[in-house]
Coordinates of C-alpha atoms in Angstrom, one line a residue:
I26 CA -12.1 -18.7 29.9
R27 CA -14.0 -15.9 28.2
Y28 CA -15.1 -16.4 24.6
R29 CA -15.8 -14.2 21.6
I30 CA -18.5 -15.5 19.4
G31 CA -19.4 -14.6 15.8
I32 CA -22.6 -15.7 14.2
N33 CA -23.5 -15.4 10.5
L34 CA -26.2 -16.9 8.2
G35 CA -25.0 -18.1 4.8
D36 CA -24.0 -20.9 2.5
V37 CA -21.2 -23.2 3.6
I38 CA -19.3 -26.0 1.8
V39 CA -18.6 -29.2 3.7
E40 CA -15.6 -31.4 2.9
G41 CA -14.9 -34.2 5.4
D42 CA -14.4 -32.5 8.8
D43 CA -13.9 -29.1 7.3
I44 CA -16.5 -26.4 6.5
Y45 CA -15.7 -23.3 4.5
G46 CA -17.1 -20.7 2.2
E47 CA -18.0 -17.0 2.5
G48 CA -20.6 -17.6 5.2
V49 CA -17.9 -19.2 7.4
N50 CA -15.4 -16.4 6.6
V51 CA -17.9 -13.7 7.6
A52 CA -18.5 -15.6 10.9
A53 CA -14.8 -15.7 11.5
R54 CA -14.5 -11.9 11.0
L55 CA -17.4 -11.3 13.3
Q56 CA -15.8 -13.4 16.0
A57 CA -12.7 -11.3 15.8
M58 CA -14.8 -8.1 16.2
A59 CA -16.9 -9.3 19.1
P60 CA -16.2 -8.0 22.6
I61 CA -14.6 -10.3 25.1
G62 CA -17.3 -12.5 26.5
G63 CA -19.8 -11.2 23.9
V64 CA -21.5 -12.2 20.6
A65 CA -21.3 -10.3 17.3
L66 CA -24.0 -10.9 14.6
S67 CA -24.4 -10.1 11.0
A68 CA -27.4 -8.0 10.0
T69 CA -29.0 -11.1 8.5
V70 CA -28.9 -13.0 11.8
R71 CA -30.1 -10.0 13.7
D72 CA -33.1 -9.7 11.3
H73 CA -34.0 -13.3 11.9
V74 CA -33.8 -13.3 15.7
A75 CA -35.0 -9.8 16.6
G76 CA -38.0 -10.0 18.9
K77 CA -37.5 -13.8 19.4
V78 CA -34.7 -13.7 22.0
A79 CA -34.3 -11.8 25.3
G80 CA -31.7 -9.3 24.4
A81 CA -30.8 -6.0 22.9
F82 CA -28.8 -5.3 19.7
E83 CA -26.1 -2.6 19.5
D84 CA -25.5 -1.4 15.9
L85 CA -21.8 -1.1 15.2
G86 CA -22.4 0.0 11.6
E87 CA -20.7 -1.4 8.5
H88 CA -17.1 -2.6 8.5
T89 CA -14.8 -3.4 5.6
V90 CA -13.2 -6.7 6.5
K91 CA -10.4 -8.7 5.0
G92 CA -11.3 -11.1 2.2
I93 CA -14.9 -9.9 1.9
Q94 CA -15.7 -7.6 -1.0
R95 CA -18.8 -5.9 0.5
P96 CA -19.0 -4.2 3.9
V97 CA -20.4 -6.3 6.7
H98 CA -23.1 -4.8 8.9
V99 CA -22.3 -5.8 12.5
F100 CA -24.4 -5.9 15.6
V101 CA -23.5 -6.9 19.2
M102 CA -26.1 -8.7 21.3
R103 CA -26.6 -7.6 24.9
P104 CA -28.5 -9.7 27.5
A105 CA -31.9 -8.4 28.5
G106 CA -31.6 -5.6 31.0
H107 CA -28.1 -4.7 30.0
A108 CA -27.8 -1.2 28.6
V109 CA -25.9 -0.6 25.4
V110 CA -22.9 1.2 26.9
A111 CA -19.3 2.0 26.1
E112 CA -18.1 -1.5 27.1
R113 CA -18.5 -2.1 23.4
K114 CA -15.0 -2.9 22.6
A115 CA -16.0 -4.4 19.3
E116 CA -12.6 -3.8 17.7
A117 CA -12.1 -4.3 14.0
R118 CA -8.6 -5.4 15.0
P119 CA -8.3 -9.0 16.1
P120 CA -6.8 -9.6 19.6
V121 CA -3.7 -11.2 18.2
S122 CA -1.5 -8.9 16.2
I123 CA 2.0 -9.1 14.8
C124 CA 4.7 -7.1 13.1
V125 CA 7.1 -9.1 10.9
L126 CA 10.4 -7.2 10.9
P127 CA 12.4 -7.4 7.7
F128 CA 14.5 -10.6 7.8
A129 CA 18.3 -9.9 7.9
N130 CA 20.3 -10.8 4.9
M131 CA 23.0 -13.1 6.2
S132 CA 24.3 -14.2 2.7
G133 CA 27.4 -12.0 2.9
D134 CA 26.3 -10.5 -0.4
P135 CA 24.3 -7.2 -0.4
E136 CA 23.0 -8.1 -3.9
Q137 CA 21.0 -10.9 -2.2
E138 CA 19.0 -8.3 -0.2
Y139 CA 16.1 -8.7 -2.7
F140 CA 15.7 -12.3 -1.7
S141 CA 15.6 -11.8 2.1
D142 CA 13.2 -8.9 1.6
G143 CA 11.0 -11.0 -0.7
I144 CA 10.8 -13.8 1.9
S145 CA 9.8 -11.2 4.6
E146 CA 7.2 -9.7 2.3
D147 CA 5.7 -13.1 1.5
I148 CA 5.4 -14.0 5.2
I149 CA 3.6 -10.7 5.8
T150 CA 1.3 -11.5 2.8
D151 CA 0.6 -15.0 4.1
L152 CA -0.2 -14.0 7.6
S153 CA -2.5 -11.2 6.3
K154 CA -4.7 -14.0 4.9
V155 CA -5.4 -15.2 8.4
S156 CA -8.6 -13.6 9.7
A157 CA -7.7 -14.1 13.3
L158 CA -4.6 -12.0 12.9
A159 CA -4.0 -8.3 12.6
V160 CA -0.7 -7.9 10.6
V161 CA 1.3 -4.6 10.3
S162 CA 1.7 -3.6 6.7
R163 CA 4.8 -4.3 4.7
N164 CA 5.6 -0.6 4.3
T165 CA 5.3 0.1 8.0
A166 CA 7.3 -3.0 9.0
F167 CA 10.1 -2.1 6.6
T168 CA 10.7 1.3 8.2
F169 CA 12.7 -0.7 10.8
K170 CA 14.9 -2.3 8.1
G171 CA 18.6 -2.1 9.0
K172 CA 17.9 -0.5 12.4
N173 CA 18.9 -1.8 15.8
V174 CA 15.4 -1.9 17.4
D175 CA 14.0 -2.6 20.8
I176 CA 11.3 -5.2 20.3
S177 CA 9.2 -4.0 23.3
Q178 CA 9.4 -0.4 21.9
V179 CA 8.3 -1.6 18.4
A180 CA 5.4 -3.5 19.9
R181 CA 4.3 -0.5 21.9
Q182 CA 4.7 1.9 19.0
L183 CA 2.7 -0.3 16.6
K184 CA 0.3 -1.6 19.3
V185 CA 0.9 -5.3 18.5
S186 CA 1.0 -8.3 20.7
H187 CA 3.8 -10.1 18.9
V188 CA 6.9 -9.4 16.8
L189 CA 8.6 -11.8 14.4
E190 CA 12.2 -11.4 13.5
G191 CA 14.6 -13.6 11.5
S192 CA 17.3 -14.0 8.9
V193 CA 17.9 -15.5 5.5
R194 CA 21.2 -17.0 4.3
K195 CA 21.2 -18.0 0.6
S196 CA 24.3 -19.7 -0.8
G197 CA 24.4 -21.5 -4.1
N198 CA 21.5 -23.9 -4.1
K199 CA 21.0 -23.8 -0.3
V200 CA 19.0 -21.6 1.9
R201 CA 18.8 -21.2 5.7
I202 CA 15.9 -19.3 7.3
T203 CA 15.6 -18.6 11.0
A204 CA 12.6 -17.1 12.7
Q205 CA 11.9 -16.1 16.3
L206 CA 8.5 -15.1 17.7
I207 CA 8.7 -12.6 20.6
D208 CA 6.0 -11.5 23.0
G209 CA 5.7 -7.8 22.5
K210 CA 4.9 -7.0 26.2
S211 CA 7.4 -9.2 28.0
D212 CA 10.1 -9.3 25.3
E213 CA 10.3 -13.1 25.9
H214 CA 11.1 -15.5 23.0
L215 CA 8.0 -17.7 22.6
W216 CA 9.1 -19.8 19.7
A217 CA 12.1 -20.2 17.4
E218 CA 12.9 -22.4 14.5
R219 CA 15.6 -22.9 11.8
W220 CA 15.2 -24.4 8.4
D221 CA 18.0 -25.7 6.1
R222 CA 16.7 -26.6 2.7
D223 CA 17.6 -26.8 -1.0
L224 CA 16.6 -23.6 -2.8
T225 CA 14.3 -25.7 -5.0
D226 CA 12.1 -26.4 -1.9
I227 CA 11.5 -22.7 -1.2
F228 CA 7.8 -22.7 -2.0
A229 CA 7.0 -25.6 0.3
L230 CA 9.3 -24.0 2.9
Q231 CA 7.3 -20.8 2.8
D232 CA 4.1 -22.6 3.4
E233 CA 5.7 -24.5 6.3
I234 CA 7.1 -21.3 7.9
S235 CA 3.8 -19.4 7.7
E236 CA 1.8 -22.3 9.1
A237 CA 4.4 -22.8 11.9
I238 CA 4.0 -19.1 12.9
V239 CA 0.2 -19.4 12.9
K240 CA 0.5 -22.5 15.1
A241 CA 2.9 -20.7 17.5
L242 CA 0.5 -17.8 17.8
K243 CA -2.3 -20.3 18.7
V244 CA -4.8 -18.8 16.3
K245 CA -7.3 -20.6 14.1
L246 CA -6.3 -21.2 10.4
L247 CA -9.5 -21.7 8.3
P248 CA -9.3 -24.2 5.5
E249 CA -9.8 -21.5 2.8
E250 CA -7.0 -19.5 4.4
K251 CA -4.6 -22.5 4.4
K252 CA -5.4 -22.9 0.7
A253 CA -4.8 -19.2 0.0
I254 CA -1.4 -19.3 1.7
E255 CA -0.4 -22.3 -0.4
Q256 CA -1.2 -20.5 -3.7
R257 CA 2.3 -19.1 -4.5
G258 CA 1.5 -17.9 -8.0
T259 CA 4.4 -19.8 -9.5
T260 CA 6.4 -22.9 -9.0
N261 CA 9.2 -21.7 -11.2
L262 CA 12.2 -20.8 -9.0
E263 CA 13.9 -18.6 -11.6
A264 CA 10.7 -16.7 -12.3
F265 CA 10.2 -16.2 -8.5
Q266 CA 13.7 -14.8 -8.0
T267 CA 13.5 -12.6 -11.1
Y268 CA 10.1 -11.2 -9.9
L269 CA 11.6 -10.5 -6.4
M270 CA 14.5 -8.5 -8.1
G271 CA 12.0 -6.4 -10.1
R272 CA 9.8 -5.9 -7.0
Q273 CA 12.8 -4.7 -5.1
Y274 CA 13.7 -2.1 -7.8
Y275 CA 10.1 -0.9 -7.7
L276 CA 10.0 -0.5 -3.9
T277 CA 13.3 1.2 -3.6
G278 CA 13.7 3.1 -6.8
N279 CA 12.4 6.4 -8.2
M280 CA 9.7 5.3 -10.6
T281 CA 9.6 8.7 -12.3
D282 CA 13.1 7.8 -13.5
A283 CA 12.4 6.1 -16.9
R284 CA 15.6 4.1 -16.6
K285 CA 14.5 2.5 -13.3
S286 CA 11.0 1.9 -14.3
E287 CA 12.2 0.2 -17.5
M288 CA 14.4 -2.1 -15.4
V289 CA 11.4 -3.1 -13.3
I290 CA 9.4 -3.9 -16.5
R291 CA 12.3 -5.8 -18.0
L292 CA 12.7 -8.0 -14.9
A293 CA 9.0 -8.6 -14.6
R294 CA 8.7 -9.5 -18.3
R295 CA 11.5 -12.0 -17.9
A296 CA 9.6 -13.6 -15.0
I297 CA 6.6 -13.8 -17.3
E298 CA 8.7 -15.5 -20.1
L299 CA 9.6 -18.1 -17.5
D300 CA 6.0 -18.5 -16.3
P301 CA 3.3 -16.9 -18.5
D302 CA 0.7 -17.5 -15.7
Y303 CA 2.6 -15.6 -13.0
A304 CA -0.1 -13.0 -11.9
R305 CA 2.1 -11.1 -9.6
A306 CA 4.7 -10.5 -12.4
W307 CA 1.9 -9.3 -14.7
A308 CA 0.8 -6.9 -11.9
L309 CA 4.3 -5.6 -11.5
V310 CA 4.5 -4.8 -15.2
A311 CA 1.1 -3.0 -14.9
V312 CA 2.1 -0.9 -11.9
A313 CA 5.4 0.2 -13.5
Q314 CA 3.7 1.1 -16.8
R315 CA 1.1 3.0 -14.9
M316 CA 3.8 5.0 -13.2
Q317 CA 5.5 5.7 -16.6
A318 CA 2.2 6.8 -18.1
Y319 CA 1.4 9.2 -15.2
S320 CA 4.9 10.8 -15.4
G321 CA 4.5 11.2 -19.2
T322 CA 7.3 8.8 -20.2
D323 CA 5.1 6.1 -21.7
S324 CA 1.7 5.9 -23.4
D325 CA 0.9 2.4 -22.1
N326 CA -1.2 2.9 -18.9
G327 CA -0.7 -0.7 -17.8
I328 CA -4.4 -1.8 -18.1
A329 CA -3.7 -4.7 -20.4
A330 CA -1.1 -6.2 -18.0
A331 CA -3.5 -5.5 -15.1
E332 CA -6.4 -7.3 -16.8
R333 CA -4.1 -10.3 -17.5
A334 CA -3.1 -10.4 -13.8
L335 CA -6.7 -10.2 -12.6
A336 CA -7.7 -12.9 -15.0
L337 CA -5.1 -15.2 -13.5
D338 CA -5.7 -14.1 -9.9
P339 CA -8.5 -11.7 -9.0
T340 CA -7.0 -11.1 -5.5
V341 CA -3.8 -9.4 -6.7
V342 CA -4.3 -6.0 -5.2
D343 CA -1.7 -4.1 -7.2
A344 CA -3.5 -5.0 -10.4
H345 CA -6.7 -3.6 -9.0
S346 CA -4.9 -0.3 -8.3
V347 CA -3.9 0.0 -12.0
K348 CA -7.5 -0.8 -13.1
I349 CA -8.8 1.9 -10.7
G350 CA -6.3 4.3 -12.2
A351 CA -7.5 3.6 -15.7
L352 CA -11.2 4.1 -14.6
I353 CA -10.2 7.4 -13.1
S354 CA -8.5 8.4 -16.3
A355 CA -11.6 7.5 -18.3
R356 CA -13.7 9.7 -15.9
A357 CA -15.7 6.6 -14.9
Y358 CA -15.7 7.9 -11.3
D359 CA -18.6 5.8 -10.0
E360 CA -17.0 2.6 -11.3
A361 CA -13.7 3.7 -9.8
R362 CA -15.2 4.2 -6.4
A363 CA -16.8 0.8 -6.5
A364 CA -13.5 -0.7 -7.6
I365 CA -11.8 1.0 -4.7
D366 CA -14.2 -0.6 -2.2
V367 CA -13.4 -4.0 -3.7
A368 CA -9.6 -3.4 -3.6
L369 CA -9.6 -2.0 -0.1
A370 CA -11.6 -5.1 1.1
L371 CA -8.8 -7.2 -0.4
G372 CA -6.0 -5.1 0.9
P373 CA -6.9 -2.2 3.2
D374 CA -3.2 -1.5 3.7
S375 CA -2.3 -1.3 0.0
Y376 CA -0.2 1.8 -0.6
E377 CA -1.1 1.8 -4.3
V378 CA -4.9 1.5 -3.7
N379 CA -4.9 4.3 -1.1
K380 CA -3.0 6.5 -3.4
E381 CA -5.5 6.0 -6.2
A382 CA -8.4 6.5 -3.8
A383 CA -6.8 9.7 -2.7
R384 CA -6.2 10.8 -6.3
L385 CA -9.9 10.3 -7.2
A386 CA -11.0 12.2 -4.1
F387 CA -8.5 15.0 -4.9
M388 CA -9.8 15.4 -8.5
Q389 CA -13.4 15.5 -7.2
H390 CA -12.4 18.1 -4.5
R391 CA -13.5 15.7 -1.7
F392 CA -10.4 16.9 0.2
P393 CA -11.3 15.3 3.6
D394 CA -11.4 11.9 1.9
A395 CA -8.2 12.6 0.0
I396 CA -6.5 13.5 3.2
R397 CA -7.6 10.2 4.9
H398 CA -6.2 8.1 2.0
Y399 CA -3.0 10.2 1.6
E400 CA -2.4 10.0 5.3
T401 CA -2.8 6.2 5.2
A402 CA -0.4 5.9 2.2
S403 CA 2.2 8.2 3.8
A404 CA 2.1 6.2 7.0
M405 CA 2.8 3.0 5.1
A406 CA 5.8 4.3 3.3
E407 CA 8.3 6.2 5.4
A408 CA 10.2 7.4 2.3
D409 CA 7.2 8.5 0.3
F410 CA 7.3 12.3 -0.2
S411 CA 4.6 12.5 -2.9
A412 CA 1.7 11.6 -0.5
T413 CA 2.9 14.2 2.1
G414 CA 3.4 16.7 -0.7
L415 CA -0.1 16.3 -1.9
L416 CA -1.4 16.5 1.6
M417 CA 0.0 20.0 1.7
S418 CA -2.4 20.9 -1.1
C419 CA -5.4 19.1 0.5
Y420 CA -5.0 20.7 3.9
S421 CA -4.4 24.1 2.3
A422 CA -7.6 23.7 0.2
I423 CA -9.7 23.3 3.4
G424 CA -7.9 26.1 5.2
D425 CA -6.2 23.9 7.8
K426 CA -2.9 25.7 8.4
A427 CA -1.7 23.3 11.1
G428 CA -2.3 20.4 8.8
T429 CA -0.5 22.1 6.0
R430 CA 2.5 22.9 8.1
S431 CA 2.7 19.4 9.4
A432 CA 2.6 18.0 5.9
A433 CA 5.2 20.5 4.7
E434 CA 7.6 19.6 7.6
R435 CA 7.1 15.8 6.9
T436 CA 7.7 16.4 3.1
L437 CA 10.9 18.4 3.7
A438 CA 12.2 15.8 6.1
R439 CA 11.6 13.0 3.7
T440 CA 13.0 14.8 0.6
E441 CA 16.1 15.8 2.5
V442 CA 16.9 12.1 3.1
I443 CA 16.3 11.3 -0.6
V444 CA 18.3 14.2 -1.9
A445 CA 21.3 13.5 0.4
R446 CA 21.4 10.0 -1.2
E447 CA 20.4 11.0 -4.7
P448 CA 21.4 14.6 -5.4
D449 CA 19.9 14.5 -8.9
N450 CA 16.5 13.2 -7.9
G451 CA 14.4 16.0 -9.5
S452 CA 11.1 14.7 -8.1
A453 CA 12.3 14.8 -4.5
L454 CA 14.0 18.2 -5.0
S455 CA 10.8 19.7 -6.5
M456 CA 8.5 18.4 -3.8
G457 CA 11.0 19.7 -1.2
I458 CA 10.9 23.1 -2.9
G459 CA 7.2 23.4 -2.3
A460 CA 7.7 22.5 1.4
L461 CA 10.6 25.0 1.7
A462 CA 8.5 27.7 0.1
Y463 CA 5.5 27.1 2.4
L464 CA 7.8 27.1 5.5
G465 CA 9.2 30.5 4.6
Q466 CA 12.6 29.3 3.4
A467 CA 12.4 31.1 0.1
E468 CA 16.1 31.4 -0.6
R469 CA 16.8 27.7 0.0
A470 CA 13.7 26.9 -2.2
K471 CA 15.2 29.0 -5.0
E472 CA 18.6 27.3 -4.6
W473 CA 17.0 23.9 -4.8
S474 CA 15.1 25.0 -8.0
R475 CA 18.3 26.0 -9.7
R476 CA 19.9 22.7 -8.8
A477 CA 16.9 20.7 -9.9
L478 CA 16.8 22.4 -13.3
L479 CA 20.5 21.8 -13.9
L480 CA 20.5 18.1 -12.9
D481 CA 17.1 16.9 -14.2
P482 CA 15.9 19.4 -16.8
D483 CA 13.5 17.0 -18.6
N484 CA 11.5 15.9 -15.6
L485 CA 8.0 17.1 -16.2
N486 CA 6.6 16.4 -12.7
M487 CA 9.5 18.4 -11.3
R488 CA 8.7 21.4 -13.4
Y489 CA 5.0 21.1 -12.4
N490 CA 5.9 21.0 -8.7
I491 CA 8.3 24.0 -8.9
A492 CA 5.6 26.0 -10.7
C493 CA 3.2 25.2 -7.9
A494 CA 5.6 26.6 -5.3
M495 CA 6.4 29.7 -7.4
I496 CA 2.7 30.5 -7.9
L497 CA 1.3 29.5 -4.5
D498 CA 4.0 30.5 -2.0
L499 CA 6.8 32.5 -3.7
G500 CA 4.6 35.1 -5.4
E501 CA 6.3 34.6 -8.8
L502 CA 3.2 34.1 -10.9
E503 CA 4.7 34.7 -14.4
A504 CA 7.8 32.8 -13.7
G505 CA 5.6 29.9 -12.5
L506 CA 3.7 29.9 -15.7
D507 CA 7.0 30.0 -17.6
M508 CA 8.0 26.9 -15.7
L509 CA 4.6 25.1 -16.2
E510 CA 4.1 25.7 -19.9
P511 CA 6.7 23.2 -21.3
A512 CA 5.4 20.5 -18.9
I513 CA 1.7 21.0 -19.9
A514 CA 2.7 20.9 -23.5
K515 CA 3.8 17.3 -23.0
F516 CA 1.3 16.1 -20.4
G517 CA -0.9 13.1 -21.0
K518 CA -4.5 13.1 -20.1
D519 CA -4.0 12.0 -16.5
R520 CA -1.6 14.8 -15.6
L521 CA -3.7 17.3 -17.5
A522 CA -6.8 16.2 -15.5
H523 CA -4.8 16.6 -12.3
T524 CA -3.6 20.1 -13.3
K525 CA -7.2 21.2 -14.0
S526 CA -8.4 20.1 -10.6
D527 CA -5.3 21.2 -8.6
P528 CA -6.3 23.9 -6.0
D529 CA -2.7 25.1 -6.1
F530 CA -3.5 26.8 -9.4
D531 CA -6.7 28.6 -8.2
A532 CA -4.7 31.9 -8.3
V533 CA -4.2 31.5 -12.1
R534 CA -7.3 29.6 -13.0
D535 CA -8.7 32.5 -15.0
H536 CA -5.3 33.8 -16.2
P537 CA -5.2 34.0 -20.0
R538 CA -1.9 32.2 -20.3
F539 CA -3.0 29.3 -18.1
K540 CA -6.3 29.0 -19.9
A541 CA -4.4 29.0 -23.3
M542 CA -2.0 26.3 -22.0
I543 CA -4.9 24.0 -21.0
A544 CA -6.8 24.6 -24.2
A545 CA -3.7 23.8 -26.3
A546 CA -3.1 20.6 -24.4
E547 CA -6.7 19.5 -24.8
A548 CA -6.6 20.1 -28.5
R549 CA -3.3 18.2 -28.8
L550 CA -4.7 15.2 -26.9
A551 CA -8.0 15.3 -28.9
G552 CA -6.0 15.3 -32.1
A553 CA -3.9 12.4 -31.0
A554 CA -7.0 10.4 -30.0
G555 CA -8.6 11.2 -33.4

């Protein structure tokens, strides 16, 4: 047997046979990062023992780890006489990793899809709280939804050791959940279970399922992690189901469509009426309001709902993303970057936080950082065309033609899927227009423009994106400004700030019409603020 050992120096809390606290949590993270048969130390420990033990210390730098707000400086200890060499497999990824595939809805009612998806998402969230596990993000796992997949292929593609699949059957006041744990390499079923319960037992059942999976994986569940898993946010069944319906609309809908975002807010507010202390529902209100404010359909930027969510539960990552957005809007960039570090420590795979981190970097023209976060966001959401569309601008800004083409091809592929399903989705059409224009398909880009303006004429983001394509790639500068002017005349401060920093408009930055549009918008917003 070869061990991994993690050593940290810090305060601990002792209760009976259990010890916990941040000091213990850091040690657990260090243990997961240690090489097989090796020892990983925090900087504090290294400072105390340096020169007192026969060994050398390899500096692995700072790592952002799950559940710890500040980065952890990691060292690996080598025995005396051993060179610091490339054997250093101090991976940030724990050796046990898992992908939770979306559980199949066996209820016989497609309308119950929100419930099976919600159960799957909660299992992913629960397992993500276990430091000894690396868990594939919800967005990546859900790219396999509804597909007939080869488990071994999924494991190889995602580089995970295990895959979990299952089903949910909800009928009246009864629920049946099945789960099977599969070895990603051998494709063997390692463990399977079935639960038949009353729907009112769903919260206790979720705890039981997550803990059973951890036990089957044979990994250590720390006392604080067990407590975190058992914190469901609400014990009100109707509030829980209503929240899941709202969350489903948010994840699958076009949030630039005011009707759909209003539906999300309505459902989340209903969940709050049923349980005023439901932090996740408050966070959902905040995110939907933030999307509305950014698209210019609502003046509420979601910060009040986000602050309420964080007061109830400071670990709700979606609420942090809204707060970050508000800080960016207020031009409090240093505070925003600090808040991003905190949020990424809580949820490094958060789509929303990575999008906000990318937006800040974009506005500050830190394009390599923007690319890193937009690539992370786009990888987590297979249907997301906005991140890949903005990647086109970022790669173009640094002169990376191969990167720009790759982003354009991905954007076009994603928008074609959306447009085939929703022919009137102006946001998808307009982002696809930019991709078509860059890829040299000018006539098709113009045809999509005509269709977009007929089907969704009041979509401000759509007009903005079409203007970018006209000015940047189609050589229609005046027509692009004609397209842009009505949008800028209605933009809020977020969209205006983005417009002013967008490198796609470098060609018209000093154009009298463009400068006049910006000046008029700034005067309008200043007057409204006054």
